[in-house]
Tab-separated table of C-alpha atoms in Angstrom:
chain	number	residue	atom	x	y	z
A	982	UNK	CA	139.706	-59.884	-19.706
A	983	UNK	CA	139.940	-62.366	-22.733
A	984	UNK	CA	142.788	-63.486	-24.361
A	985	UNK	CA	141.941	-63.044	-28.233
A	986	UNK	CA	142.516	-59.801	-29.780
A	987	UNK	CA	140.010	-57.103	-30.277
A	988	UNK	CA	137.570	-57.454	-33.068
A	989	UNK	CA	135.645	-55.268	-35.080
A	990	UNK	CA	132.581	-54.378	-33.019
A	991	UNK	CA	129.034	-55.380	-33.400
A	992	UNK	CA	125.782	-52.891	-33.692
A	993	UNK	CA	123.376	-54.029	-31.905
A	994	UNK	CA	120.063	-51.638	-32.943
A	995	UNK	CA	118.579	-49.372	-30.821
A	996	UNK	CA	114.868	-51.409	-31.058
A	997	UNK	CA	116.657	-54.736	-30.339
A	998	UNK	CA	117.696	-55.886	-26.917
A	999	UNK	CA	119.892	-58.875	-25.828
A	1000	UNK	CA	119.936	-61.169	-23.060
A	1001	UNK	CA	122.670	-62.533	-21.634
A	1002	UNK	CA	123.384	-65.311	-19.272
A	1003	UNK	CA	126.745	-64.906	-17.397
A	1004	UNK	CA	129.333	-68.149	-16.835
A	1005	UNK	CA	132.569	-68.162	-16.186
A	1006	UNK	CA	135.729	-70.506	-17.166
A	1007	UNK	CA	138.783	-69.588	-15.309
A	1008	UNK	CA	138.986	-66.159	-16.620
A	1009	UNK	CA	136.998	-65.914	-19.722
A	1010	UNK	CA	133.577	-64.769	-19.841
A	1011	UNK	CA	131.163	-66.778	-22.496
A	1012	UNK	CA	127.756	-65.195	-23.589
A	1013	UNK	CA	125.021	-66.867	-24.286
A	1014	UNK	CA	121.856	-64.957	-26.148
A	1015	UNK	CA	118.422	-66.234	-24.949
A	1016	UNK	CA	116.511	-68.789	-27.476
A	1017	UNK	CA	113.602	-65.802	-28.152
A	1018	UNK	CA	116.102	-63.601	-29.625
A	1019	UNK	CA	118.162	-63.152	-32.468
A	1020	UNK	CA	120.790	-65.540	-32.824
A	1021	UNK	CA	124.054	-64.570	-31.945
A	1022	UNK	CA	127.345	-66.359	-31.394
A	1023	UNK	CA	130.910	-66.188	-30.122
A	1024	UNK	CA	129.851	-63.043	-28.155
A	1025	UNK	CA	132.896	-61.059	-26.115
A	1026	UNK	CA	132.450	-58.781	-23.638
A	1027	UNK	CA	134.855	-55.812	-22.189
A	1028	UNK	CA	134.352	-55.720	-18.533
A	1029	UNK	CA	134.833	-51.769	-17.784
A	1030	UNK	CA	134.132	-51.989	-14.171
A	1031	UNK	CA	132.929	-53.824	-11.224
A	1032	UNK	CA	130.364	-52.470	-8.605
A	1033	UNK	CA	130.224	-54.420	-5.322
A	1034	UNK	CA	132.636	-57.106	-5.697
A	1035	UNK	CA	131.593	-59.100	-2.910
A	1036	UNK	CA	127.732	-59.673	-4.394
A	1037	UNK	CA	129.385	-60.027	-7.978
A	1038	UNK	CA	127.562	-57.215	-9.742
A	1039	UNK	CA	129.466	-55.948	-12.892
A	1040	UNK	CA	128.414	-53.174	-15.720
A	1041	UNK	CA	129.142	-53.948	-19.550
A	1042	UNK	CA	130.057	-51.416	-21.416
A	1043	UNK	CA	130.406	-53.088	-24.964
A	1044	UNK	CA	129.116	-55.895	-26.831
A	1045	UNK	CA	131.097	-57.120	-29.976
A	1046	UNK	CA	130.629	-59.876	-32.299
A	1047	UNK	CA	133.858	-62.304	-33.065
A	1048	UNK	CA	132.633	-63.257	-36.327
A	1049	UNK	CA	131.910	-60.491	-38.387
A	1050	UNK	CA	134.807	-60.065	-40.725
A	1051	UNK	CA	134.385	-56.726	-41.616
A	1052	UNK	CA	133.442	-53.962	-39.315
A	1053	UNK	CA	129.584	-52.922	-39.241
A	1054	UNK	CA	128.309	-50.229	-41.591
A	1055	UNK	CA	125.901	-48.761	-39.251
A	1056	UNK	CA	127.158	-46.814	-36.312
A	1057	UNK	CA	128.288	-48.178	-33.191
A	1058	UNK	CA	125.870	-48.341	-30.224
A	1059	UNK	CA	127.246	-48.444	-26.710
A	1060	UNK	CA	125.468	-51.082	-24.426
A	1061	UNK	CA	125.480	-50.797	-20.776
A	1062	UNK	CA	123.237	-52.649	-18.197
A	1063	UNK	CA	123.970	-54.288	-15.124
A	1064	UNK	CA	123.964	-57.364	-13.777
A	1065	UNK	CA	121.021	-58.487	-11.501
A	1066	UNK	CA	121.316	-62.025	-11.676
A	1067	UNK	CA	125.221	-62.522	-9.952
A	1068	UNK	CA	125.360	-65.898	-8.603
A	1069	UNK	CA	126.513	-67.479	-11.776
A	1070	UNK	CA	129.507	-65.827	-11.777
A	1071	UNK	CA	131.140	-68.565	-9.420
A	1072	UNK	CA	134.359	-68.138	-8.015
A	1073	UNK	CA	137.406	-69.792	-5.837
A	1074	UNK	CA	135.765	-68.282	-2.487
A	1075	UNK	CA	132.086	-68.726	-3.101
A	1076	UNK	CA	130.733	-70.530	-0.085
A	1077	UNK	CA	129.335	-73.580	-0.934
A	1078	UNK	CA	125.432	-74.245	0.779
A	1079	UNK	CA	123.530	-77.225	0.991
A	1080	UNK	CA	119.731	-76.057	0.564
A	1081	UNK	CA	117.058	-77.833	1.549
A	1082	UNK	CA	113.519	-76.911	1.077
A	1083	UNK	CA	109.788	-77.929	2.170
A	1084	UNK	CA	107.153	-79.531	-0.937
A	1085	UNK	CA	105.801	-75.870	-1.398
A	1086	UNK	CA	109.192	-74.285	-1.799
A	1087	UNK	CA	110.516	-76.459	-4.578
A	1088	UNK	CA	109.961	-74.559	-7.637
A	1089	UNK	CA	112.016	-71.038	-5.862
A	1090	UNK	CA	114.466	-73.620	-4.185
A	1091	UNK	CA	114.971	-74.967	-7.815
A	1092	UNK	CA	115.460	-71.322	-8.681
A	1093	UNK	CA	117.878	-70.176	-6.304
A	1094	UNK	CA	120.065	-73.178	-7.257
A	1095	UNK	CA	119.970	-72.498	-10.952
A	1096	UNK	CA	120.925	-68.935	-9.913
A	1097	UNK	CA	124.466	-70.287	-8.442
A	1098	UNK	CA	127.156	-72.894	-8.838
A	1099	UNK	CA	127.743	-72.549	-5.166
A	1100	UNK	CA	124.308	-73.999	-4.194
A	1101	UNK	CA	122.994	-77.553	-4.086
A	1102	UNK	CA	120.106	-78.797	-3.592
A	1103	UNK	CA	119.110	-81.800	-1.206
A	1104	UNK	CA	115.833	-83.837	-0.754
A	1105	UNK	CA	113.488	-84.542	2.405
A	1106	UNK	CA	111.417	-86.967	2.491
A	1107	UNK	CA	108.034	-85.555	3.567
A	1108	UNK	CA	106.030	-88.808	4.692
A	1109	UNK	CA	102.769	-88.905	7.264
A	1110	UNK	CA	102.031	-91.677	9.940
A	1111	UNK	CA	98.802	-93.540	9.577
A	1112	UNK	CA	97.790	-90.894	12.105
A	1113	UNK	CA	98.504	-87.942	10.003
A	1114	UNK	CA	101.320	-87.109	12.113
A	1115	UNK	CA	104.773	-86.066	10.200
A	1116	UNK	CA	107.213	-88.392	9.131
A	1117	UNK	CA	109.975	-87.053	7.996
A	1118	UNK	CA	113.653	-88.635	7.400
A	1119	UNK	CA	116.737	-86.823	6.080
A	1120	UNK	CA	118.577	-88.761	3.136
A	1121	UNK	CA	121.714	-89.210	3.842
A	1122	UNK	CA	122.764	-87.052	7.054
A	1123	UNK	CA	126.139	-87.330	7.732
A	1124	UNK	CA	127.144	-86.608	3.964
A	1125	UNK	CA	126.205	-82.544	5.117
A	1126	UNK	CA	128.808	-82.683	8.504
A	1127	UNK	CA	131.017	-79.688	8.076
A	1128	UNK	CA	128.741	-77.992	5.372
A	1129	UNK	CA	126.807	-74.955	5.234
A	1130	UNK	CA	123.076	-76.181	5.671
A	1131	UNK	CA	119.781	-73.527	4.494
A	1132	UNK	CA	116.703	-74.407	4.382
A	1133	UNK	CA	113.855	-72.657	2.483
A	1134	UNK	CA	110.659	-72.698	4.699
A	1135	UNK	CA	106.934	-71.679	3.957
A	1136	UNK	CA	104.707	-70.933	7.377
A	1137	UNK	CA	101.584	-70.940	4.646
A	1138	UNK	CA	99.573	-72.448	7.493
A	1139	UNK	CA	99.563	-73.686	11.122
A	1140	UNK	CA	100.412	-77.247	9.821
A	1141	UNK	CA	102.904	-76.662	7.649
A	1142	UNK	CA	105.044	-74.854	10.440
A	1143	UNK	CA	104.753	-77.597	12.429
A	1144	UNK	CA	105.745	-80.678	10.389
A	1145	UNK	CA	108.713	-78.100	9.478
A	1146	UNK	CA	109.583	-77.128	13.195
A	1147	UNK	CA	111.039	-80.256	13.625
A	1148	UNK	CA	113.152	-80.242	10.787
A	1149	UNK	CA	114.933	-76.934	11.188
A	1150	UNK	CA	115.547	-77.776	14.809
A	1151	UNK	CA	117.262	-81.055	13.223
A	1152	UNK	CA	119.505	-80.055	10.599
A	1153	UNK	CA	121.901	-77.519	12.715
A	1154	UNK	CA	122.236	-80.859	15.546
A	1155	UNK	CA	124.143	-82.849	12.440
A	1156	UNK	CA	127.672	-81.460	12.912
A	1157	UNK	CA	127.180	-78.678	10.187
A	1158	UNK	CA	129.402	-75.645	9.492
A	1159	UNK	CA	126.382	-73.433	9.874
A	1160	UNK	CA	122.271	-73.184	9.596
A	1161	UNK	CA	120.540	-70.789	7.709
A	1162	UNK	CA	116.884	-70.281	7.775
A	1163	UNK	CA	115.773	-68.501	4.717
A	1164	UNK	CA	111.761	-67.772	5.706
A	1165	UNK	CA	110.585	-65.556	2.681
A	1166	UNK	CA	107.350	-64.297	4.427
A	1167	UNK	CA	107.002	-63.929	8.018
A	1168	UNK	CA	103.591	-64.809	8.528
A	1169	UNK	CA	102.409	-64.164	12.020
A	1170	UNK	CA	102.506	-60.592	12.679
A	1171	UNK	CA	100.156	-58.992	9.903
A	1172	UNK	CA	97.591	-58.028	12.161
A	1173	UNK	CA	99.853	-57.860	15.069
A	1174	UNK	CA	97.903	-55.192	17.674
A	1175	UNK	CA	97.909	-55.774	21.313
A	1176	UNK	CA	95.325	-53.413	21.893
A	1177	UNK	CA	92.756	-55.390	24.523
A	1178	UNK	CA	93.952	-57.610	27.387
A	1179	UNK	CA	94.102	-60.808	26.420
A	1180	UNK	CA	95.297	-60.181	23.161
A	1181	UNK	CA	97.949	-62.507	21.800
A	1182	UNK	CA	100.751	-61.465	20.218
A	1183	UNK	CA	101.560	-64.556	18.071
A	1184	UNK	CA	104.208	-63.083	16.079
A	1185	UNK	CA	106.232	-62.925	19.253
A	1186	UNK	CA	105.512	-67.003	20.117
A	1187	UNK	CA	106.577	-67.439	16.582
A	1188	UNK	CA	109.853	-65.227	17.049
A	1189	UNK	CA	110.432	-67.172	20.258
A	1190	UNK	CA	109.651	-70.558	18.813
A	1191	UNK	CA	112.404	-69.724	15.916
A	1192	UNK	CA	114.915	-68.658	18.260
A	1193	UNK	CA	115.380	-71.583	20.139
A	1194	UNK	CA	116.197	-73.305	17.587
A	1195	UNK	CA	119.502	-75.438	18.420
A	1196	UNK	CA	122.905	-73.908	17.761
A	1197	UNK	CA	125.236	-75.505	14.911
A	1198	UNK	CA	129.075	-75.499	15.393
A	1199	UNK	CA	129.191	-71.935	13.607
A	1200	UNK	CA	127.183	-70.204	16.089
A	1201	UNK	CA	123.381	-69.293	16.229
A	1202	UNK	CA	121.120	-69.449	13.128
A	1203	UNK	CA	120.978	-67.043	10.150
A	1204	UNK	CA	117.447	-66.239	9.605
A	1205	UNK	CA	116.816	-64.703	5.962
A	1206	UNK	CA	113.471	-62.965	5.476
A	1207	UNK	CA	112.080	-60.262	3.607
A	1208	UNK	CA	109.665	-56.863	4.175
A	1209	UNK	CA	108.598	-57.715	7.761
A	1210	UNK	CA	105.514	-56.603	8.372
A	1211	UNK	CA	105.863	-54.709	11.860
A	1212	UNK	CA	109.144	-53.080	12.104
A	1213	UNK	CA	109.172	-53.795	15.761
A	1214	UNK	CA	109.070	-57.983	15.053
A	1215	UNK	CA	112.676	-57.831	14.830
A	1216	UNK	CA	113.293	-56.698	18.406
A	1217	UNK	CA	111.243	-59.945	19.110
A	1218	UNK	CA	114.077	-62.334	18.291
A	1219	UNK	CA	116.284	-64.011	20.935
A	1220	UNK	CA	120.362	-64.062	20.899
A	1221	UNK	CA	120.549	-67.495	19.549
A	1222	UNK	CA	118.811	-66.148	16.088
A	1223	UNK	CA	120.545	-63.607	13.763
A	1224	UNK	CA	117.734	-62.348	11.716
A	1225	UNK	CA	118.508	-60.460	8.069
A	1226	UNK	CA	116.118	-58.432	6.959
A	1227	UNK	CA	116.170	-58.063	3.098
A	1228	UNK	CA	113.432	-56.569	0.741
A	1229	UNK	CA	111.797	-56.997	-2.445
A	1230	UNK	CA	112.019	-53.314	-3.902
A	1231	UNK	CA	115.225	-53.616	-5.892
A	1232	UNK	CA	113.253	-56.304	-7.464
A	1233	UNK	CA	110.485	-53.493	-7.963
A	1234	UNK	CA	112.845	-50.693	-8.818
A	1235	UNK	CA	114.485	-52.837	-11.957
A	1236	UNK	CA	111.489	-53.764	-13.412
A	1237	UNK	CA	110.342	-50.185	-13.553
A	1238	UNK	CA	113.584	-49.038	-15.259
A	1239	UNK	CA	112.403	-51.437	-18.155
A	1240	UNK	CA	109.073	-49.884	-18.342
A	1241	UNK	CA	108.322	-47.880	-21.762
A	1242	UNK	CA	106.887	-45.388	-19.673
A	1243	UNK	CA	109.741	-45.118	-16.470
A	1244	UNK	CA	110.342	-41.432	-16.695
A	1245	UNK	CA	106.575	-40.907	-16.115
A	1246	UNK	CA	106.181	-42.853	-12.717
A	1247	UNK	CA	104.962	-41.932	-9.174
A	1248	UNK	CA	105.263	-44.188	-6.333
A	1249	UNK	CA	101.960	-43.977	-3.952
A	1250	UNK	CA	101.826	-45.111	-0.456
A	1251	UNK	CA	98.566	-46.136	0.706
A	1252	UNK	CA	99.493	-44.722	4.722
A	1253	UNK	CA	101.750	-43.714	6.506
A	1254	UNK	CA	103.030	-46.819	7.523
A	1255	UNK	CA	104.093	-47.667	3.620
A	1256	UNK	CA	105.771	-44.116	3.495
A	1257	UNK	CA	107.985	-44.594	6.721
A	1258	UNK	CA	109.005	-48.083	5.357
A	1259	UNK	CA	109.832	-47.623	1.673
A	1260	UNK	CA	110.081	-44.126	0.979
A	1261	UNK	CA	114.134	-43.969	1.628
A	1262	UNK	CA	114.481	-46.952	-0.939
A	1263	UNK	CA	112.113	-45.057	-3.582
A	1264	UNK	CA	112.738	-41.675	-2.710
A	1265	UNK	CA	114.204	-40.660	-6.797
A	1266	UNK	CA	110.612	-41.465	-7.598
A	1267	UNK	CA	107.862	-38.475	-7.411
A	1268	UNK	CA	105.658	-39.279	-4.405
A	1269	UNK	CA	102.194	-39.467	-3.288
A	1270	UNK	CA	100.618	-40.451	0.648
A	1271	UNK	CA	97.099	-41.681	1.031
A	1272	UNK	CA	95.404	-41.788	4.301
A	1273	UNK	CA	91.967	-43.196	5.654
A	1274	UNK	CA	90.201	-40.110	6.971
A	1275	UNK	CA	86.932	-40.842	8.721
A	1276	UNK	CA	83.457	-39.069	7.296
A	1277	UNK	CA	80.889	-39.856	9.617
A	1278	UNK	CA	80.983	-43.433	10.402
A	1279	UNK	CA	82.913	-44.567	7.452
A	1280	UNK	CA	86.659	-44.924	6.976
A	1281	UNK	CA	88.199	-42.908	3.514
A	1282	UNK	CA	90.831	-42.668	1.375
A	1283	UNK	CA	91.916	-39.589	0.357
A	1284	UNK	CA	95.511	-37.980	-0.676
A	1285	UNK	CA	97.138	-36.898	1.920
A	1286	UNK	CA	100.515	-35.594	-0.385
A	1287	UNK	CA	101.090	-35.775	-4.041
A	1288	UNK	CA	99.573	-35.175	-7.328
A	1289	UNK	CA	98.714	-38.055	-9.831
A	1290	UNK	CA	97.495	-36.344	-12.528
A	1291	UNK	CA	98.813	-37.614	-15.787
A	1292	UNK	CA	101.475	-40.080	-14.145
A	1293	UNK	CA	101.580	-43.995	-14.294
A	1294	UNK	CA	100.863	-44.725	-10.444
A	1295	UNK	CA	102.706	-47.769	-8.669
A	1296	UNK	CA	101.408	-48.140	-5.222
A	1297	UNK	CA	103.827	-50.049	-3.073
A	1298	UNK	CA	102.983	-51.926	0.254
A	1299	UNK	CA	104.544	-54.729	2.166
A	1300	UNK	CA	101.320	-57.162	1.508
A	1301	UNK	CA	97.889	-57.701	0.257
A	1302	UNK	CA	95.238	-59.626	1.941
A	1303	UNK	CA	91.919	-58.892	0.421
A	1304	UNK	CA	93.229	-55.703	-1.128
A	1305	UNK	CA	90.741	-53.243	0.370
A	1306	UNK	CA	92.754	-50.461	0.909
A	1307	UNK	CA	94.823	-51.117	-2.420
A	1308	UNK	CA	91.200	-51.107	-4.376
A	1309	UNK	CA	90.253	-47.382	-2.240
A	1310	UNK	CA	93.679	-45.855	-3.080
A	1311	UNK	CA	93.596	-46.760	-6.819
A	1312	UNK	CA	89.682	-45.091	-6.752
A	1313	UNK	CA	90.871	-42.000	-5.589
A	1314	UNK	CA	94.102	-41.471	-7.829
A	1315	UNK	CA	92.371	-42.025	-10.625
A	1316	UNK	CA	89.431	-39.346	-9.946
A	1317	UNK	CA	92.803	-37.201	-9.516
A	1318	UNK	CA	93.727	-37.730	-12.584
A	1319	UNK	CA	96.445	-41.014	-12.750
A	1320	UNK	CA	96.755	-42.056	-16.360
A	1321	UNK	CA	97.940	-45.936	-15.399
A	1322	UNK	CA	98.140	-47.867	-11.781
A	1323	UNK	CA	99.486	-50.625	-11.257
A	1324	UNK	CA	100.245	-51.787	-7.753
A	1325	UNK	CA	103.560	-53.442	-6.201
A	1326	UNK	CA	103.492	-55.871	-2.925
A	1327	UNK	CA	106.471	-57.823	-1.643
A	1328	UNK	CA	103.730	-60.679	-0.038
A	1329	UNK	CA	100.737	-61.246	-2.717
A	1330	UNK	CA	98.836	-63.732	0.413
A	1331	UNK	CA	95.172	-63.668	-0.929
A	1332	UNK	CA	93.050	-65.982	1.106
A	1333	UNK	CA	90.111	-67.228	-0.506
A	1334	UNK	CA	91.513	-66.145	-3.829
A	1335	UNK	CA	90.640	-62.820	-3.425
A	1336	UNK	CA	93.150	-61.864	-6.169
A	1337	UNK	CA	90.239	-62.593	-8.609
A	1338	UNK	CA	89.383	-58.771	-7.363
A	1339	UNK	CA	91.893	-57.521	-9.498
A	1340	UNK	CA	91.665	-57.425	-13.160
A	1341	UNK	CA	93.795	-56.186	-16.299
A	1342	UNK	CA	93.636	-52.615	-17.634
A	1343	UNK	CA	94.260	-52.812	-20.930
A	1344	UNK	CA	94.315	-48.914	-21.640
A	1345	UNK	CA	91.727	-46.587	-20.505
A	1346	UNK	CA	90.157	-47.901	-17.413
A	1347	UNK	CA	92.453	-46.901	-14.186
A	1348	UNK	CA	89.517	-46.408	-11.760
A	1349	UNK	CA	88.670	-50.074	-11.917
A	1350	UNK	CA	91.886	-52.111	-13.455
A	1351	UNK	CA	95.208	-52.689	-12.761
A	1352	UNK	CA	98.107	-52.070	-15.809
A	1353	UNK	CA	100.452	-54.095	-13.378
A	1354	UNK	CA	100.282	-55.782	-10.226
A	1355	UNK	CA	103.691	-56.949	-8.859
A	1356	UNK	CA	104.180	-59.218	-6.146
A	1357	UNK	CA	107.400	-62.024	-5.143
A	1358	UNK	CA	107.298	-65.457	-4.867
A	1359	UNK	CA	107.578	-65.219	-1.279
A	1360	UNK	CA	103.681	-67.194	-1.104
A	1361	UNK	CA	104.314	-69.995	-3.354
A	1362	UNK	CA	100.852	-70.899	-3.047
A	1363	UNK	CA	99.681	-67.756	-4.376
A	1364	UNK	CA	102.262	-67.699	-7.309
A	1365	UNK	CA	100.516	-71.167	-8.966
A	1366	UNK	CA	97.257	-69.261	-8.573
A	1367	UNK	CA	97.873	-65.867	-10.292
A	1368	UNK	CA	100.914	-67.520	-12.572
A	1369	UNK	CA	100.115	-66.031	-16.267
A	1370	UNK	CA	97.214	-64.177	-14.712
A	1371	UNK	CA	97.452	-60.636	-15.965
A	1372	UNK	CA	98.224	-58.094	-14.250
A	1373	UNK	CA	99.483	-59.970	-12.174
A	1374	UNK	CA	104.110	-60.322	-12.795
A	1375	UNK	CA	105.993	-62.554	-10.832
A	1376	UNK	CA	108.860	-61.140	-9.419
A	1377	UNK	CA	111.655	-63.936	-7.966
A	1378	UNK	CA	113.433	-63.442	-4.407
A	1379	UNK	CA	115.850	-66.582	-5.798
A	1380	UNK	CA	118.825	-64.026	-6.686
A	1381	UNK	CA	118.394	-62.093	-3.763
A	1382	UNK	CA	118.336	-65.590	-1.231
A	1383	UNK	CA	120.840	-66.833	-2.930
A	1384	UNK	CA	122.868	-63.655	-2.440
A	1385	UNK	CA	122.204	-63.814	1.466
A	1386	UNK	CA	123.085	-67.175	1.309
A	1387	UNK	CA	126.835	-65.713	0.693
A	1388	UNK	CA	126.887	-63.242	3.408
């Protein structure tokens, strides 16, 4: 892969670990160690493999040093990892996307472009009439005919969709190649339940609100979104909308392989709806099922399936409001013995900051404390809340949308 010859190869010690930012120059590779760790230079890299060549994932199987002069004296120690973060490995074919974004997307938008060569960002100007009414203009609006055209939306509240509304019914009218509308969260349908008449099901007006928006010259709109709350919202989409449904557990599942602890973890489910949706994607994991059983006039948790006793729990769900049931399920696993929970949610939404519910177990206390809680930035309003709040870890969709945005 590199046109120098082979040097003598570098140790890198089994306590140390390296991290390395991909680039690419025709067809040399260039390393680059973070700033926090040891200082490194003229790293080369023997590419052994590829594993899906279309999302640009690749395993290294070696990491030498070009300047040592002499070989090392301690033994050599194989490094393989793989690649999560792809979309800096540009190449010839990589579709190029115009992304625009709403005020409370701009920190992941900023992300997602950072994340690829292929992407660039664009501006909106976000302005109000003296009536409080939107005004919104789009700099420069011809310069995107015959591009690809995403925009990264946030339905945080009934006013935000609607100064955006107008906007993504806009951009796929200006001649573009194609409209994608990446919509993290899906907002409407969490407590979706048509169960009285008169009921309204206002995940369905949403649905139907998003798929009528205009058609650009490449056909209907790409909508991007991630762990849909009701499986049966995507059946409420018209032909004129090509949803995508993506999740956030691969996200989950690589930050547990880099746990100290990752050969001692169970995944719980707090119901039955958790287990249908996720188990297939954890299912190399040891499981455990809650379920709310009712005692008399009061609603339960107990385990249905499973045995925590001694293991580091992760309970995984699609989102947290007040965390209720997440607070109930974590009781009972630890009066069953669980030695750590932490919990894992793809949506961290939180109104009225309930996240302050949740605080940091520092060893010792899993009946009341949380060694991890895990959510995405998906609610950008939630992520400057909880930011370098422990336990709570962001975890970024921006490699994953920006791998969609190739598809």
């Amino acid at each position: 892969m590199v046109a120098t010859p082979p040097p003598p190869s570098f140790s890198l010690p089994s306590n140390k670990s390296l991290s390395l930012k991909f680039k690419a120059s025709h067809s040399l590779f260039h390393l680059r160690p973070s700033s926090n760790k040891p200082s490194f230079s003229n790293l080369r890299c023997e590419i052994k493999g590829f594993e899906s060549l279309s999302h640009r994932r690749w395993t290294i199987e070696r990491v030498s040093d070009m300047t040592q002069d002499t070989a090392p004296s301690s033994p050599l120690v194989s490094v393989s990892a793989v690649a999560a973060a792809t979309t800096n490995f540009p190449t010839k074919n990589a579709k190029k996307v115009v992304l625009f974004f709403c005020p409370e997307t701009k920190a992941l938008a900023e992300k997602i472009a950072a994340d690829s060569d292929a992407i660039e960002l664009r501006n909106i100007s976000w302005g109000k009439f003296a009536d409080g009414f939107p005004n919104i203009f789009i700099p420069n609006a011809q310069g995107i005919r015959g591009q690809h055209v995403a925009f990264l939306a946030s339905f945080s509240s009934p006013a935000v969709i609607f100064e955006q509304i107008p906007v993504i019914y806009a951009l796929p009218k200006l001649f573009i190649a194609s409209f994608t509308l990446v919509l993290p969260f899906f907002p409407t349908g969490t407590s979706e339940r048509m169960e009285d008449e008169g009921d309204i099901a206002t995940a369905f007006t949403l649905a139907r609100l998003l798929s009528n928006i205009p058609i650009s010259r490449g056909g209907p709109t790409s909508l991007v979104t991630f762990d849909i709350h009701a499986l049966q919202e995507r059946f409420y989409f018209g032909d004129n909308i090509l949803p995508c449904f993506e999740s956030g557990i691969p996200l989950l599942k690589r930050r547990l392989q880099d746990l100290p602890d990752s050969d001692n973890i169970s995944i719980a489910f707090p119901d039955d709806g958790a287990w249908k949706r996720f188990n297939k994607q954890l299912q190399h994991f040891p499981t455990i099922v809650c379920a709310k059983v009712r005692e008399g006039d009061q609603r339960i948790v107990r385990i249905k399936e499973g045995d925590p006793r001694g293991r580091h729990i992760v309970i995984v769900d699609d989102l947290v409001q007040s965390g209720g049931t997440l607070r109930e399920c974590q009781k009972v696993l630890a009066a069953h013995g669980a030695t750590k929970i932490s919990a894992y949610v793809t949506h961290g939404i939180f109104p009225n900051k309930s996240w302050e519910r949740f605080g940091h177990d520092n060893g010792g206390k899993p009946e009341t404390a949380f060694t991890y809680f895990w959510i995405t930035d998906s609610c950008p309003l939630t992520v400057k809340e909880v930011v370098n709040k422990p336990p709570f870890e962001i975890l970024s969709l921006a490699n994953s949308i920006s791998a969609s945005l190739q598809i």
